[in-house]
Short mmCIF file of C-alpha atoms and ligand atoms in Angstrom, two decimals:
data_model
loop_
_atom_site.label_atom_id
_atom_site.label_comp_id
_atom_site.label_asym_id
_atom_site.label_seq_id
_atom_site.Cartn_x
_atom_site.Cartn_y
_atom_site.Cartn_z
CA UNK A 1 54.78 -25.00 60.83
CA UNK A 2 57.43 -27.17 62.14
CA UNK A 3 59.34 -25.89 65.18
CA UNK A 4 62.91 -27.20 63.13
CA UNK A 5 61.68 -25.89 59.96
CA UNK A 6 61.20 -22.22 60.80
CA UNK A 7 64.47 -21.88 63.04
CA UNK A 8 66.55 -23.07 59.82
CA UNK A 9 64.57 -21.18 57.62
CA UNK A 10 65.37 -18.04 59.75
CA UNK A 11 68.95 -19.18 59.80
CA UNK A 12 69.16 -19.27 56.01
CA UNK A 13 67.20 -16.24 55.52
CA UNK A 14 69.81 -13.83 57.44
CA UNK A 15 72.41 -15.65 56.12
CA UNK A 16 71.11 -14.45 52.42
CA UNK A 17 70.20 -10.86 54.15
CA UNK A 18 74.14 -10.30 54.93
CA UNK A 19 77.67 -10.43 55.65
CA UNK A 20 77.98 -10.57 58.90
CA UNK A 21 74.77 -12.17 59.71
CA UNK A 22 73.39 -10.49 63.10
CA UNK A 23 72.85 -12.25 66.63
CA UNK A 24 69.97 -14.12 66.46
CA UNK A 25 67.58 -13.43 69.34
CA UNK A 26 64.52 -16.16 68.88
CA UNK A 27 61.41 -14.61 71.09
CA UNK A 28 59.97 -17.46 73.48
CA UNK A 29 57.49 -15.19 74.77
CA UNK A 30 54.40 -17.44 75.12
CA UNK A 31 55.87 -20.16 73.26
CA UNK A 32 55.22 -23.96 74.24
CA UNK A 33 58.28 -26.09 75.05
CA UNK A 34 56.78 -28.21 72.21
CA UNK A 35 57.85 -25.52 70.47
CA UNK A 36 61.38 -24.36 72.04
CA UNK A 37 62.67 -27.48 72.95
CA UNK A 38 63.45 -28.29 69.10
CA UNK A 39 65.49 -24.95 68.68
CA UNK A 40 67.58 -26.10 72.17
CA UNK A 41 68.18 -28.98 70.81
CA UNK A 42 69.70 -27.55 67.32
CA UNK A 43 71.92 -26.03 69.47
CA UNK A 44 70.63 -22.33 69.79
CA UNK A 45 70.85 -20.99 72.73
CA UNK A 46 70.04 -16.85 72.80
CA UNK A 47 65.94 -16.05 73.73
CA UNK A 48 64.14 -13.41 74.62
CA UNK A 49 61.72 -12.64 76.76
CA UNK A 50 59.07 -9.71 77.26
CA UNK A 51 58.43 -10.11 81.22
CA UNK A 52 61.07 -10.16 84.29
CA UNK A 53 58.59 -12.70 86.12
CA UNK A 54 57.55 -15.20 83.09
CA UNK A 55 61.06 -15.74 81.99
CA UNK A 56 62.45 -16.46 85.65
CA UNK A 57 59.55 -18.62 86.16
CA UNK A 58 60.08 -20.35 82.86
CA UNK A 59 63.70 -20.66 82.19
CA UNK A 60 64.86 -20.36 85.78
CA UNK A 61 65.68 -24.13 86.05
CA UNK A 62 66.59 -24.52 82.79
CA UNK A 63 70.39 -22.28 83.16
CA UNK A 64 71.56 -25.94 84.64
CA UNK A 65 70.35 -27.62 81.92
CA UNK A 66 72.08 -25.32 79.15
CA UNK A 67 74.92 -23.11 81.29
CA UNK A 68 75.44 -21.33 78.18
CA UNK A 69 71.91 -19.63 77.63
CA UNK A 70 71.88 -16.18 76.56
CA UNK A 71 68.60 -14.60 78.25
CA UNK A 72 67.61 -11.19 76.69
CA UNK A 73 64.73 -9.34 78.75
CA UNK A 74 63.14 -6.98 75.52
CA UNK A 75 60.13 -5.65 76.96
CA UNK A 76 59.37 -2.48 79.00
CA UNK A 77 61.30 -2.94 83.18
CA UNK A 78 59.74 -1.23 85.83
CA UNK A 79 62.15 0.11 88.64
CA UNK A 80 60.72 -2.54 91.09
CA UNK A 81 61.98 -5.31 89.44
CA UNK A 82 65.42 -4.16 88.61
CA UNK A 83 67.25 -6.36 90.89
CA UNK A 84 65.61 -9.66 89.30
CA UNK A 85 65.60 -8.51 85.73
CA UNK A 86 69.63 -7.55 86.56
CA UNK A 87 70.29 -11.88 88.82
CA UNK A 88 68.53 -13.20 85.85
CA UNK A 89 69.31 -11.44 82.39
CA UNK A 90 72.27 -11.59 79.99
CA UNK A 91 71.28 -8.65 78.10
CA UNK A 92 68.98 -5.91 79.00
CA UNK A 93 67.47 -4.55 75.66
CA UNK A 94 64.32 -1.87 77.28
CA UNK A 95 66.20 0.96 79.19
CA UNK A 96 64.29 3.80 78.42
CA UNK A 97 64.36 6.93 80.83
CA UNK A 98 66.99 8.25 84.02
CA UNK A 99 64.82 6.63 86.54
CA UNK A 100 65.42 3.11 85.76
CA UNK A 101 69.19 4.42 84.87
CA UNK A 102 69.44 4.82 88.29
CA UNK A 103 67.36 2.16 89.69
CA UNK A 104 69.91 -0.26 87.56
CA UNK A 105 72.91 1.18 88.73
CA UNK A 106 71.74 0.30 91.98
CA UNK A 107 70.58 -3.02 91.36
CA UNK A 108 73.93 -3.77 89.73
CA UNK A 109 75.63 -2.34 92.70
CA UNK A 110 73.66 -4.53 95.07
CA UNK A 111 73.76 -8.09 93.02
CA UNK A 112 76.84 -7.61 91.30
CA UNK A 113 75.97 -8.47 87.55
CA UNK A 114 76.44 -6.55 84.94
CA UNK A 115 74.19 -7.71 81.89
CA UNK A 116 74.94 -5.84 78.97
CA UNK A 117 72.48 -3.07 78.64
CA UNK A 118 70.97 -1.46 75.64
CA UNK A 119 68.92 1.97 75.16
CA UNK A 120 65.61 1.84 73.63
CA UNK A 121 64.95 4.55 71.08
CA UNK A 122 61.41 5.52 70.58
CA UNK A 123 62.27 5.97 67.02
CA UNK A 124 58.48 6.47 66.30
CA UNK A 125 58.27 9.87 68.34
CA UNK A 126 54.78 10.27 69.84
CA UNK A 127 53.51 7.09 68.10
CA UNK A 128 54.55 4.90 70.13
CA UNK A 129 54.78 4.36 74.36
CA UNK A 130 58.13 2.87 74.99
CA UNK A 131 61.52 4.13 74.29
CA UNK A 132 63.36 7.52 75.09
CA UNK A 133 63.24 10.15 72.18
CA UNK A 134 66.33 10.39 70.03
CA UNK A 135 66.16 14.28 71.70
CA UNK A 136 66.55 12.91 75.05
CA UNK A 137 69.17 10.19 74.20
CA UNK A 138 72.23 12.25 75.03
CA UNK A 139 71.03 13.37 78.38
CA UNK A 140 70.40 9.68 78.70
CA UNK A 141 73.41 8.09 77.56
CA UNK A 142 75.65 10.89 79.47
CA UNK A 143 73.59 9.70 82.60
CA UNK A 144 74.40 5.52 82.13
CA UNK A 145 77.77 6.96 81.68
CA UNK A 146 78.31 8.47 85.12
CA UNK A 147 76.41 5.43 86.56
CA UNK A 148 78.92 3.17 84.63
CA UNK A 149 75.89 1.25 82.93
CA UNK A 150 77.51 -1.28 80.46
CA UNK A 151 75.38 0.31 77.61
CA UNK A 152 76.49 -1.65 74.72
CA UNK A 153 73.79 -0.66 71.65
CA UNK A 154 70.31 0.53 71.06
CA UNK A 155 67.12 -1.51 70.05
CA UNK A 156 63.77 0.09 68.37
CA UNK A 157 60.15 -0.82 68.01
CA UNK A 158 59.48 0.76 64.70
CA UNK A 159 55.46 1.70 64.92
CA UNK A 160 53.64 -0.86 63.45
CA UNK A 161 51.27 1.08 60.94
CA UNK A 162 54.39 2.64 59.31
CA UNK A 163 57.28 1.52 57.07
CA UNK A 164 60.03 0.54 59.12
CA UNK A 165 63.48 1.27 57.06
CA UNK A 166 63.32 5.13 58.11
CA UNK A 167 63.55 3.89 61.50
CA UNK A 168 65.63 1.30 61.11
CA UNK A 169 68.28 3.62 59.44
CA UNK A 170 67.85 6.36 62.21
CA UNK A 171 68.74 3.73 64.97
CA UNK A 172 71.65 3.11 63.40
CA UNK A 173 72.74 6.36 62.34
CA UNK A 174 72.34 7.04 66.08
CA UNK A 175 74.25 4.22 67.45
CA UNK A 176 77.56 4.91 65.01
CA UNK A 177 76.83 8.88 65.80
CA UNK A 178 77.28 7.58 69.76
CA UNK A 179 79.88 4.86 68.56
CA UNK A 180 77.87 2.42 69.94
CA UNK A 181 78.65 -0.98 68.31
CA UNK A 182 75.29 -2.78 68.46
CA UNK A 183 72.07 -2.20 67.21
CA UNK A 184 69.13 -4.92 67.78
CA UNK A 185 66.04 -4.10 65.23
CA UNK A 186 63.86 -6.39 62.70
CA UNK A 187 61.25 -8.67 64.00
CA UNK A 188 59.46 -11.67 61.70
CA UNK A 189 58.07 -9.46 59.57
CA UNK A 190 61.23 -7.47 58.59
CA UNK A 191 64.69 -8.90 60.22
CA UNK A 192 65.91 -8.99 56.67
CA UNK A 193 65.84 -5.17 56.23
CA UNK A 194 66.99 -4.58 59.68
CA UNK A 195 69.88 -6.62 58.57
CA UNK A 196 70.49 -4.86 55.21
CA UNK A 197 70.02 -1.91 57.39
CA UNK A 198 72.70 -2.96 60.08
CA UNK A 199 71.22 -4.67 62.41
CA UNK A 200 73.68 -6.35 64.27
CA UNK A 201 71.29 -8.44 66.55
CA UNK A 202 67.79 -8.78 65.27
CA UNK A 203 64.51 -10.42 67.49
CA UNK A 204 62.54 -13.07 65.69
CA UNK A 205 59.47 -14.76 67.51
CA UNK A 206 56.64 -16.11 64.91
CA UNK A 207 59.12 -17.11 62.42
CA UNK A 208 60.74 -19.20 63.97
CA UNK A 209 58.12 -20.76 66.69
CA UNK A 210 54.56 -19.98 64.68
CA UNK A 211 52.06 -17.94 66.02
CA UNK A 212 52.07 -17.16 69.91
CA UNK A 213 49.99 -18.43 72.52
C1 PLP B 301 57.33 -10.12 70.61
C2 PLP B 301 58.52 -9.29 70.27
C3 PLP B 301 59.35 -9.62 69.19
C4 PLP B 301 59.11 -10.78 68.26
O1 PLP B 301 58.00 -10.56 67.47
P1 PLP B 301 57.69 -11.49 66.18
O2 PLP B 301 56.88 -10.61 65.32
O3 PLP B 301 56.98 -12.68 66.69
O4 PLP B 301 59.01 -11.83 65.58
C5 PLP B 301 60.46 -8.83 68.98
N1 PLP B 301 60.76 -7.77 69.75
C6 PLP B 301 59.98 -7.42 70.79
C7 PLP B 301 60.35 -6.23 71.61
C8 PLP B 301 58.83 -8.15 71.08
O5 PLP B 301 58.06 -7.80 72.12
#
């Protein structure tokens, strides 16, 4: 598939899905500039990336280049990379549990930069790893409120042997219960969904760069 093809194919796509159409996050995770430089170039300019290290290493010189990226880190953070993840990300989509709460707050404290942070939902219960439990959200949210974490949304993983709309409609049942105003869910396979579902920012890799790797 062409590079062009698939980002204006995407475009279209949540354009159809609905009014408004939701941030579009395209997933560079091991993606070839072949492949990325084509979606710069048609003037996108918000990607995410899975790992604190890969995406400093690969887009760290590029923020001269294009001063207006929009870097989203969406995979899991340990606490001992906090302070990078906090110099080098727009958005933080993966906090997940009171320790990295904390070890944020601290990192934010210490660099000064406030990405915009969401809370991962582990939507899935026991099914799945990452993510806090929408049991232990409260405590959670009542915590990044005392540490003054910009929390702005929550994301999901739906499991991926199950039908994701349940899960997609409990995120954001929980978000507008919290009156949080974002919610970032769909991937390739179902960002149209997510976005009849209320997705307001939704995290497309494969259709819009082809298969990874
Ligand atoms: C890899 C990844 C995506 C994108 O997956 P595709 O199926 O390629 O769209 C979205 N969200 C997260 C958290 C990911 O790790």
């Amino acid at each position: 598939m062409n590079t062009h093809t698939g980002y204006h194919s995407v475009i279209q796509r949540l354009n159809a899905a609905a009014t408004p159409t939701p941030k579009l996050v395209t997933v560079s995770k091991q993606q070839s500039w072949d492949k990325i430089t084509p979606v710069l170039d048609a003037g996108h300019r918000i990607f995410g990336e899975n790992r604190v290290q890969e995406a400093v290493e690969r887009w760290g010189d590029k923020r001269d280049q294009y001063p207006d990226l929009q870097l989203h880190l969406i995979g899991p953070l340990q606490t001992n990379k906090t302070d990078d993840a906090v110099q080098f990300f727009d958005v933080i989509e993966t906090l997940d549990r009171p320790k990295l709460a904390h070890a944020l707050a601290k990192a934010m404290d210490k660099t000064g930069k406030w990405p915009d942070v969401y809370i991962q939902v582990n939507t899935g219960a026991e099914a799945q790893k990452s993510g806090v439990s929408p049991a232990d959200l409260p405590d959670l949210l009542d915590l990044a409120h005392d540490l003054n974490l910009p929390i702005i949304g929550l994301m999901c993983i739906p499991p991926v042997d199950e039908p994701a709309a349940p899960h997609f409609v409990l995120l954001r049942n929980l978000a507008h219960q919290y009156a949080l105003p974002h919610v970032s869910m769909g991937m390739s396979n179902d960002f149209e969904l997510a976005t009849k579902l209320g997705a307001t920012s939704v995290r497309v890799g494969s259709a819009v760069f082809g298969e990874r790797g």
